[in-house]
Short mmCIF file of C-alpha atoms in Angstrom, two decimals:
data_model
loop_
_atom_site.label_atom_id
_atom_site.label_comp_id
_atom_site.label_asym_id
_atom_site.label_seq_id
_atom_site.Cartn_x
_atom_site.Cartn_y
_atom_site.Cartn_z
CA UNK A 1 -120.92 -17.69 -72.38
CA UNK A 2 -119.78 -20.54 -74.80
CA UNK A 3 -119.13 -18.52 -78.28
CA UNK A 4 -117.75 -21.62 -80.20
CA UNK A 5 -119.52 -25.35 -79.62
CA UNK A 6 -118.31 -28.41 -80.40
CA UNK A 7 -121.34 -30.85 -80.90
CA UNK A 8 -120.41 -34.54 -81.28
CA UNK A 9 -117.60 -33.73 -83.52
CA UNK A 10 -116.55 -37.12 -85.45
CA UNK A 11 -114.19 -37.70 -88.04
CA UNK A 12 -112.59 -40.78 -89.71
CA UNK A 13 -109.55 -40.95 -92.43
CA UNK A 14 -110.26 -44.43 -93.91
CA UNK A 15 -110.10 -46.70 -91.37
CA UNK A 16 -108.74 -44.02 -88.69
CA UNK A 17 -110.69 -42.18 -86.40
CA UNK A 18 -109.19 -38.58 -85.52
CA UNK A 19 -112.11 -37.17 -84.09
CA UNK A 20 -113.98 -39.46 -81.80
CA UNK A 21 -117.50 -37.39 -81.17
CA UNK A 22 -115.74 -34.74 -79.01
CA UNK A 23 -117.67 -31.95 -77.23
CA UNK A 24 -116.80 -28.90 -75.52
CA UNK A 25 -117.16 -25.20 -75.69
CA UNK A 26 -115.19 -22.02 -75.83
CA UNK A 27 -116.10 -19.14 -73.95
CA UNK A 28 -116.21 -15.83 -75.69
CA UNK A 29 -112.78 -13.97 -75.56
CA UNK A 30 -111.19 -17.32 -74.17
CA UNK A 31 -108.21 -19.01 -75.15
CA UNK A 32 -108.41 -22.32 -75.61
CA UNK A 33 -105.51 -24.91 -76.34
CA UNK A 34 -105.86 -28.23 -77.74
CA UNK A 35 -102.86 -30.25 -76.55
CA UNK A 36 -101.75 -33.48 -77.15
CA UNK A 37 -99.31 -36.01 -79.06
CA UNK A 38 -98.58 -36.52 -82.66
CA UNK A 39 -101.57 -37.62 -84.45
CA UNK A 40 -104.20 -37.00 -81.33
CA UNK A 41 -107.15 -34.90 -83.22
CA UNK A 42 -105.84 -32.00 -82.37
CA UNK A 43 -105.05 -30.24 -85.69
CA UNK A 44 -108.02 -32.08 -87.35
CA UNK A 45 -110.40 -30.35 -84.83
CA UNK A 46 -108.75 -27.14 -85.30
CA UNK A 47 -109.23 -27.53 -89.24
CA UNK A 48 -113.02 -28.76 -89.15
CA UNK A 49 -113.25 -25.42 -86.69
CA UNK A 50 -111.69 -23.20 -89.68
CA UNK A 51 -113.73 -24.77 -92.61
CA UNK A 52 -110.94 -26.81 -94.05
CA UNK A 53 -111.91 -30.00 -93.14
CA UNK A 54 -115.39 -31.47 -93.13
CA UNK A 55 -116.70 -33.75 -90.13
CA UNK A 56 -118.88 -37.18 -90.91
CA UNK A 57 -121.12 -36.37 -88.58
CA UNK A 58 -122.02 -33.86 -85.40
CA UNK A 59 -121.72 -29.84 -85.51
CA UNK A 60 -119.60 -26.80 -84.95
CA UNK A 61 -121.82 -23.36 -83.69
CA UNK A 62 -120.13 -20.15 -83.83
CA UNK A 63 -121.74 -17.06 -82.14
CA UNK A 64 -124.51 -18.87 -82.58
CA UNK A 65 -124.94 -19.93 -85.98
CA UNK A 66 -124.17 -23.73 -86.77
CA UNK A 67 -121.70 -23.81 -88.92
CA UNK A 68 -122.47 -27.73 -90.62
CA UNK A 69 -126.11 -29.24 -89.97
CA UNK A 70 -128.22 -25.85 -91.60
CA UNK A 71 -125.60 -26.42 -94.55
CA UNK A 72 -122.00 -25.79 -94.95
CA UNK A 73 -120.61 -22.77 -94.07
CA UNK A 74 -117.17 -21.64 -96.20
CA UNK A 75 -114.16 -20.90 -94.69
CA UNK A 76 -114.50 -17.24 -95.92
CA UNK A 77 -117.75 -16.94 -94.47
CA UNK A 78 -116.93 -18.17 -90.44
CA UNK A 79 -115.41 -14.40 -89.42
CA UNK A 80 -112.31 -16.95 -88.81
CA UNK A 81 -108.35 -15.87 -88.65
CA UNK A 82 -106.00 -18.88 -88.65
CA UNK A 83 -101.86 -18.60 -88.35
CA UNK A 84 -100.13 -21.72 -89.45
CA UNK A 85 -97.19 -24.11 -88.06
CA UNK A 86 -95.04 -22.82 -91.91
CA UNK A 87 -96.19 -19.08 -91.47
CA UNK A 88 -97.62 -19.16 -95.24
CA UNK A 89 -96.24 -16.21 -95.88
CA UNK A 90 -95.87 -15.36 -99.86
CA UNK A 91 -92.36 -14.61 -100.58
CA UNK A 92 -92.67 -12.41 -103.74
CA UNK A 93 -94.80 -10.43 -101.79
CA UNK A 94 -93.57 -7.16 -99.17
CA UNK A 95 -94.56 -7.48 -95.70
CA UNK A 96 -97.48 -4.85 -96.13
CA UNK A 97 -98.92 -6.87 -99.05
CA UNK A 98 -98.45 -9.69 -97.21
CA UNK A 99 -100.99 -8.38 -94.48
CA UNK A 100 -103.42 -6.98 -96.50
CA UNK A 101 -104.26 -9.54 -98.83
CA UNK A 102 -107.47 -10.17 -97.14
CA UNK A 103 -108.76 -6.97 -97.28
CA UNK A 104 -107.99 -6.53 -100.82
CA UNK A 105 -110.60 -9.78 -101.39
CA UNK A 106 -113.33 -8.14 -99.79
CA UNK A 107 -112.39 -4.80 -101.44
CA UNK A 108 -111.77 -2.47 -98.59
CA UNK A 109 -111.46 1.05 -99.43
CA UNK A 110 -107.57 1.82 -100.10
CA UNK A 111 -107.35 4.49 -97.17
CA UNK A 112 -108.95 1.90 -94.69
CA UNK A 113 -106.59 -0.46 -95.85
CA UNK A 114 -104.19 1.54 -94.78
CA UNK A 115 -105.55 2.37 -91.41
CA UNK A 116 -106.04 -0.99 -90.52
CA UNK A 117 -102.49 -2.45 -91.55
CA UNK A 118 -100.68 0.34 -89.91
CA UNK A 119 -102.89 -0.30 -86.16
CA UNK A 120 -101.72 -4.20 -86.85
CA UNK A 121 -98.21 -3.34 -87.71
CA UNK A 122 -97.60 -1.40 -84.35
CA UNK A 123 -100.05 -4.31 -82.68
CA UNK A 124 -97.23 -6.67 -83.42
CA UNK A 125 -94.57 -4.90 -83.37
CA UNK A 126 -93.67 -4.56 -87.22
CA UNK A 127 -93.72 -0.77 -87.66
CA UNK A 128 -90.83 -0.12 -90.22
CA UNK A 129 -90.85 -3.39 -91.49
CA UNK A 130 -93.70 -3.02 -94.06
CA UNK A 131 -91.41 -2.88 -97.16
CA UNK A 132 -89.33 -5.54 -96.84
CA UNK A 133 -89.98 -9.12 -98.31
CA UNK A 134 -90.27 -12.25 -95.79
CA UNK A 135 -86.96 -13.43 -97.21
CA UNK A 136 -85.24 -10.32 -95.12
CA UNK A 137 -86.80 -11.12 -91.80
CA UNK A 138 -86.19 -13.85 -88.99
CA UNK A 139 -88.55 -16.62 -88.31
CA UNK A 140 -89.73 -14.70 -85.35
CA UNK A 141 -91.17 -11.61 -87.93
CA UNK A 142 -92.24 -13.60 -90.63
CA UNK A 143 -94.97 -15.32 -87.91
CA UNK A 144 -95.50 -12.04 -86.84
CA UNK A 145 -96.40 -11.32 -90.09
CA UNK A 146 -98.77 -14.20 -90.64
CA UNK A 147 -100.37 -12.92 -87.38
CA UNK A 148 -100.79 -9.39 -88.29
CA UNK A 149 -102.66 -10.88 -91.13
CA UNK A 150 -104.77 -13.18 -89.32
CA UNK A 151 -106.00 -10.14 -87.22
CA UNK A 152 -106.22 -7.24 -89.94
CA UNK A 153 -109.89 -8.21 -90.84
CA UNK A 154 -110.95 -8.09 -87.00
CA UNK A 155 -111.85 -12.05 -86.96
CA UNK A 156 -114.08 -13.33 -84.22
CA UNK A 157 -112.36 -16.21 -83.92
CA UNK A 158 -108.48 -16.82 -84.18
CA UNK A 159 -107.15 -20.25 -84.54
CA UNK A 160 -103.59 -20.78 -84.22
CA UNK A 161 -101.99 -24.02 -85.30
CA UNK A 162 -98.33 -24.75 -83.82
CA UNK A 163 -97.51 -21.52 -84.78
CA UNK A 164 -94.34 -21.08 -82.75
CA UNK A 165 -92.98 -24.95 -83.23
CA UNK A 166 -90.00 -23.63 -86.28
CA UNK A 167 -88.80 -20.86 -83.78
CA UNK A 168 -85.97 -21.42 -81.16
CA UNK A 169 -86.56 -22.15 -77.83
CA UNK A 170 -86.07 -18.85 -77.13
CA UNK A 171 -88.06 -16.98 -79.72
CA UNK A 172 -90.72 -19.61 -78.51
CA UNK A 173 -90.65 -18.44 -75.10
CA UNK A 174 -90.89 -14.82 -76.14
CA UNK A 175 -93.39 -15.26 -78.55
CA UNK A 176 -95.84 -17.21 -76.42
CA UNK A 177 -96.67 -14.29 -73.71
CA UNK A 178 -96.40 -11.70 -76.78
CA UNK A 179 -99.47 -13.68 -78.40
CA UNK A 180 -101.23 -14.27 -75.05
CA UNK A 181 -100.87 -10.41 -74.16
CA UNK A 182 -102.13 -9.56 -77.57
CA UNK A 183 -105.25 -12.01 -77.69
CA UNK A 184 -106.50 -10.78 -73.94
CA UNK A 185 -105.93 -7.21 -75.55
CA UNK A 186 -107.98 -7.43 -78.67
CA UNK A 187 -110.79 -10.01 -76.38
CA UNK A 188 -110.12 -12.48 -79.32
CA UNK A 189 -112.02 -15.99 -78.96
CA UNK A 190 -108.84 -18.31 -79.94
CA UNK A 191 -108.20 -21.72 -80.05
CA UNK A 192 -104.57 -22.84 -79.97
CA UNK A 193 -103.14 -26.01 -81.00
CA UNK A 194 -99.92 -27.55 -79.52
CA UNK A 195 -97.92 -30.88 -78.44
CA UNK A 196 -95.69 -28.57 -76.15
CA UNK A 197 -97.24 -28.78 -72.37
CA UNK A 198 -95.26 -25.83 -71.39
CA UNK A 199 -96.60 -23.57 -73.93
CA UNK A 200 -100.23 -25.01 -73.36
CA UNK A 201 -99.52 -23.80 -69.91
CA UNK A 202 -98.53 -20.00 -70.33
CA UNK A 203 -100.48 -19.55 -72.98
CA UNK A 204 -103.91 -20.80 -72.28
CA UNK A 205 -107.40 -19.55 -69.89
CA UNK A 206 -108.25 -23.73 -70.21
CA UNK A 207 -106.83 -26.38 -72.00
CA UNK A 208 -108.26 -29.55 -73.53
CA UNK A 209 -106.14 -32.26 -73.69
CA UNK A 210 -106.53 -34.90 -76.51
CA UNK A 211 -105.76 -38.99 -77.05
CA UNK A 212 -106.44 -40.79 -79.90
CA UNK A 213 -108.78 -38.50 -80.92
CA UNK A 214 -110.72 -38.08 -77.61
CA UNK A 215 -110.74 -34.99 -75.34
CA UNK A 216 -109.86 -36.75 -72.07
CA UNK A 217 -109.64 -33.87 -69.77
CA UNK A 218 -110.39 -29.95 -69.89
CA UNK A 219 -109.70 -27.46 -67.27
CA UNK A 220 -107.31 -24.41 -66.21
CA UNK A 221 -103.21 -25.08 -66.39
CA UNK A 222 -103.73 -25.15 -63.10
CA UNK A 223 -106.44 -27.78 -62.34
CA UNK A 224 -104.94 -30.32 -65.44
CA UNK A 225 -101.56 -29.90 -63.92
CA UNK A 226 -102.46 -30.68 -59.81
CA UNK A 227 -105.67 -33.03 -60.80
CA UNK A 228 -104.56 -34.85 -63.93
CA UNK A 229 -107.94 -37.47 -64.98
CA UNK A 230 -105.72 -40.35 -65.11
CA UNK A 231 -102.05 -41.56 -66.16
CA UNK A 232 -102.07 -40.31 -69.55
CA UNK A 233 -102.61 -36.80 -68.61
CA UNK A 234 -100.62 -36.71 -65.76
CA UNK A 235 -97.48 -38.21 -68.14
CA UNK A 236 -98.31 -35.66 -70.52
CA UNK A 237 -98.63 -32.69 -68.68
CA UNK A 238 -94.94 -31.88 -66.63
CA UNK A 239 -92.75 -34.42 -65.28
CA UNK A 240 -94.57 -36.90 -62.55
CA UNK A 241 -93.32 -40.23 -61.26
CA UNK A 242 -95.46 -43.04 -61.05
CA UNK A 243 -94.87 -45.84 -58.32
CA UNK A 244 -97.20 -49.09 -59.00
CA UNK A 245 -98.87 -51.03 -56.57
CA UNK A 246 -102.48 -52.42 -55.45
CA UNK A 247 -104.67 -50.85 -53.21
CA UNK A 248 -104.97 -52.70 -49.71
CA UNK A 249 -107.97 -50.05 -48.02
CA UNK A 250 -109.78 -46.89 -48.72
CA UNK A 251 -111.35 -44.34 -46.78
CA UNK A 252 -114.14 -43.05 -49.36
CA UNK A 253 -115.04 -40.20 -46.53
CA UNK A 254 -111.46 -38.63 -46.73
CA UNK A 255 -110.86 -39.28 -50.65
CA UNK A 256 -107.84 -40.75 -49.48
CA UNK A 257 -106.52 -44.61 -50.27
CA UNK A 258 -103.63 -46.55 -49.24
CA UNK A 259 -101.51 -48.98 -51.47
CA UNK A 260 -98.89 -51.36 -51.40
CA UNK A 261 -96.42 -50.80 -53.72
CA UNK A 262 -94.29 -53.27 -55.78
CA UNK A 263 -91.16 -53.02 -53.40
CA UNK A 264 -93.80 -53.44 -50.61
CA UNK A 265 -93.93 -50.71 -49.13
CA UNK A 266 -97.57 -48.65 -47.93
CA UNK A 267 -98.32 -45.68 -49.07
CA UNK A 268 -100.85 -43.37 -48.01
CA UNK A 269 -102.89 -40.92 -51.33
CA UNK A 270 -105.48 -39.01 -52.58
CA UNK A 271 -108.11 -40.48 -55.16
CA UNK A 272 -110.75 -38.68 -57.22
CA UNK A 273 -112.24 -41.81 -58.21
CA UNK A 274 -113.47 -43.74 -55.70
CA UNK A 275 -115.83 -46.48 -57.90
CA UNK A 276 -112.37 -47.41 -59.49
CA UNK A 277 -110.63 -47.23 -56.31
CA UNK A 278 -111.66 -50.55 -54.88
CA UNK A 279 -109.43 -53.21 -52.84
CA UNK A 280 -107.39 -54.95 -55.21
CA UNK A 281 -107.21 -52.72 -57.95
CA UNK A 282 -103.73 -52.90 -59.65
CA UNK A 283 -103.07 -48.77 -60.15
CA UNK A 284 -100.50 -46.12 -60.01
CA UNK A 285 -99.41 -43.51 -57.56
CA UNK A 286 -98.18 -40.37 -59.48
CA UNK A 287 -96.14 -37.74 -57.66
CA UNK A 288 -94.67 -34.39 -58.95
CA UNK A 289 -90.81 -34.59 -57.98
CA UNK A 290 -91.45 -30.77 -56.52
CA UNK A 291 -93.15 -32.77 -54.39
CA UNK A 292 -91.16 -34.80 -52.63
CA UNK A 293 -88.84 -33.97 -49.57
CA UNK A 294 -85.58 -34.95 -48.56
CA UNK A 295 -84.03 -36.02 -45.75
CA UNK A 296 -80.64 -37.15 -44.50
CA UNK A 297 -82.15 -38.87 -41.80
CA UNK A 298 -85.46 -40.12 -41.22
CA UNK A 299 -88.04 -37.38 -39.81
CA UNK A 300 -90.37 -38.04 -37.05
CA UNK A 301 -93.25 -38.79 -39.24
CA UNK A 302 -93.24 -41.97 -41.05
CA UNK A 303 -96.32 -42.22 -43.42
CA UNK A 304 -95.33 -42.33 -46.97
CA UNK A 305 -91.31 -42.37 -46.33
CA UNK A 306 -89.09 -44.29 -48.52
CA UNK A 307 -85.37 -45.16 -47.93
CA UNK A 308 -83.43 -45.09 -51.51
CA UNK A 309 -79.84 -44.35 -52.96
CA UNK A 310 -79.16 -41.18 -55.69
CA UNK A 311 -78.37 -43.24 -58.60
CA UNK A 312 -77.93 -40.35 -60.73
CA UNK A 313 -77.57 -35.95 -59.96
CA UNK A 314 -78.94 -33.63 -62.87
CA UNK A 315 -77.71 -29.88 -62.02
CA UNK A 316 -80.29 -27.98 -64.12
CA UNK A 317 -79.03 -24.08 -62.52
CA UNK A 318 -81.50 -23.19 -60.25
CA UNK A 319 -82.39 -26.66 -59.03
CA UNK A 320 -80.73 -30.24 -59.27
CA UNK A 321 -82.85 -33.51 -59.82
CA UNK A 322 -82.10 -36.73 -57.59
CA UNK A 323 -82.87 -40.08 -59.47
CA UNK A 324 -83.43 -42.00 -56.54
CA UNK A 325 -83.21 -46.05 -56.52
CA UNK A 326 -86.00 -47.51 -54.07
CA UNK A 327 -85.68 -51.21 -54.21
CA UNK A 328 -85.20 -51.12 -58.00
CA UNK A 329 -87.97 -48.10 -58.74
CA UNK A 330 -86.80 -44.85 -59.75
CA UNK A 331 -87.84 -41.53 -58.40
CA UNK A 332 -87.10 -38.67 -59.43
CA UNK A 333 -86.81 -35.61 -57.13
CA UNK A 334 -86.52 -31.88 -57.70
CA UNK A 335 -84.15 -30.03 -54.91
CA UNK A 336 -82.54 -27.32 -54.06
CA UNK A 337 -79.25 -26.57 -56.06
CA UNK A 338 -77.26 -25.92 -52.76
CA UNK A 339 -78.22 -29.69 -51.61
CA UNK A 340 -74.73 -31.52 -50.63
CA UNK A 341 -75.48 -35.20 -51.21
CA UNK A 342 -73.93 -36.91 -54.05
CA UNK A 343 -74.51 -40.12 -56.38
CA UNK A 344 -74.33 -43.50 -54.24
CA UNK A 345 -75.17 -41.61 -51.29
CA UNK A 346 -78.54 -42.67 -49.24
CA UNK A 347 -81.21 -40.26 -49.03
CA UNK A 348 -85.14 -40.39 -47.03
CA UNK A 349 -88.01 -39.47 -49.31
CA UNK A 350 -90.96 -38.01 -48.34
CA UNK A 351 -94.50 -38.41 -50.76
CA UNK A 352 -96.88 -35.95 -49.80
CA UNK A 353 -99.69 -37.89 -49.18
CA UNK A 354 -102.14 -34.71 -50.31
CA UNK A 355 -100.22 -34.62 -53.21
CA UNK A 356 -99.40 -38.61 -54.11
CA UNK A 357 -102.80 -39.17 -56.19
CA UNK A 358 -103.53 -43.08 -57.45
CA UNK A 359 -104.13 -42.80 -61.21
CA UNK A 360 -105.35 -45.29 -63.75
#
């Protein structure tokens, strides 16, 4: 059940667009991420979502009520909780202050005050730390302060912009499935905003990816990861290789398509879009490098093998990337740490065909 809609959503700065008549819904207790580069739409969206930011044209319905086209609904008025990138924390201000500020403004009764800022404080894990001032925590509890006062007035909707992009990498990573396990807990419709593809992919039930201020694919981590809608998102999303080429024949019963690449050689993929796919179209074969195999010598099966030399070895700990030279193309490959072969040596790829897709 969609609890947040997205109606034709446009919006232009002067003679930029950053909102290109987007659509799409969130489902009630869902989190949704908006990912995407620099200057995509995403925040802008997120901002129109909170109030902050008024669209030129189309709608935004939350649990029902349009927010825009039966007039302008406030910020204050949306049941809305929003954590920002710069925590917006007041520093003259203790930690329990901090939190309650909200609930001051709509004049909750002191003792519920309380109640409520002490179930937050445990919620994210802040107990103890209500008389300090934001100056005497770490990044990691001053956002955890911005959240606990995002969530103290019970919001219907939590929106969350970059909120973990000033932490370490670590701190990131620990933050991201603290937020996630929270949200599910409290059944919290959210929608996230981030340029990091690895967060989007912890963090989120669906993500939306953006371009230019167009939502060019939505779907599970899952589904955007394995079935990217074309190069962009595919280039976003992880770490893919793409091998050029035409195609030379398609089997439109199979989904499957073969091309030649630019080193001539055939190889054998899987395409979603079969009125693009026509002989002769100039296109792209995309392959994860976790999808590749190699081989010291050539297997038995020859469709989709390529002979190549390791230009370069990456040891990463648990695994070690080849970047392989095929006839002046380079592939990058994701193997076992315990692998033997060294730079200048020549290796057999693999491409799963099931999992080489032709992108445009």
């Amino acid at each position: 059940m969609a609890f947040i809609e997205i109606q034709s959503l446009f919006k232009r700065f002067k003679d930029v667009v950053a909102i290109n008549r987007i659509e799409f819904e969130v489902n009630q207790g869902e989190m949704l991420t908006l990912l995407g580069p620099s200057g995509c739409g995403k925040t802008t969206t997120l901002r129109c979502i909170a109030g902050l930011e008024k669209p030129d044209e189309g709608d935004i319905v939350i649990d029902g009520k349009p927010m825009l086209s039966q007039g302008f609904v406030p910020p204050s008025k949306r049941g809305i909780g929003m954590v920002f990138q710069n925590y917006a924390v007041w520093p003259h201000m203790k930690v329990f202050n901090n939190i309650v500020y909200g609930l001051k403004l709509q004049k909750v009764p002191r003792q519920s005050i309380r109640e409520k800022a002490q179930k937050v404080l445990e919620l994210v894990g802040l107990e103890g730390l209500e008389d300090r001032y934001p100056a005497q925590l770490s990044g990691g509890q001053q956002q955890r302060v911005a959240l606990a006062r995002a969530l103290v007035t019970n919001p219907k909707v939590l929106l969350l912009d970059e909120p973990l992009s000033n932490l370490d990498a670590k701190l990131r990573e620990e933050l991201r499935f603290e937020i996630k396990s929270l949200v599910r807990r409290m059944g919290i419709t959210s929608v996230y905003v981030t340029h990091d593809q690895a967060e989007a992919m912890v963090i989120s039930d669906r993500i939306a990816v953006m371009d230019s201020g167009n939502v060019v694919q939505i779907g599970t981590p899952e589904n955007i990861y394995e079935k990217p809608a074309n190069k962009f998102v595919a280039d976003f999303i992880g770490t893919t290789n793409f091998i050029p080429g035409e195609i030379i024949r398609v089997a439109a019963d199979t989904h499957t398509a073969v091309m030649r690449t630019e080193f001539n050689e055939e190889l054998h993929c899987h395409t979603s879009d079969l009125t693009a796919t026509v002989s002769g179209a100039k296109v792209n074969a995309s392959i994860r490098p976790e999808d590749v195999e190699v081989f010291s010598q050539p297997p038995e099966n020859p469709e989709n093998l390529l002979k190549g030399t390791i230009a370069h070895k990456a040891y990463l700990g648990n695994f070690l990337y080849f970047f392989v030279n095929v006839d002046g193309t380079m592939i990058r490959v994701q193997v076992s740490h315990q692998l033997p072969q060294e730079e200048g040596e020549e290796i057999y790829l693999l491409l799963n065909p099931q999992k080489c897709m032709i992108l445009f």
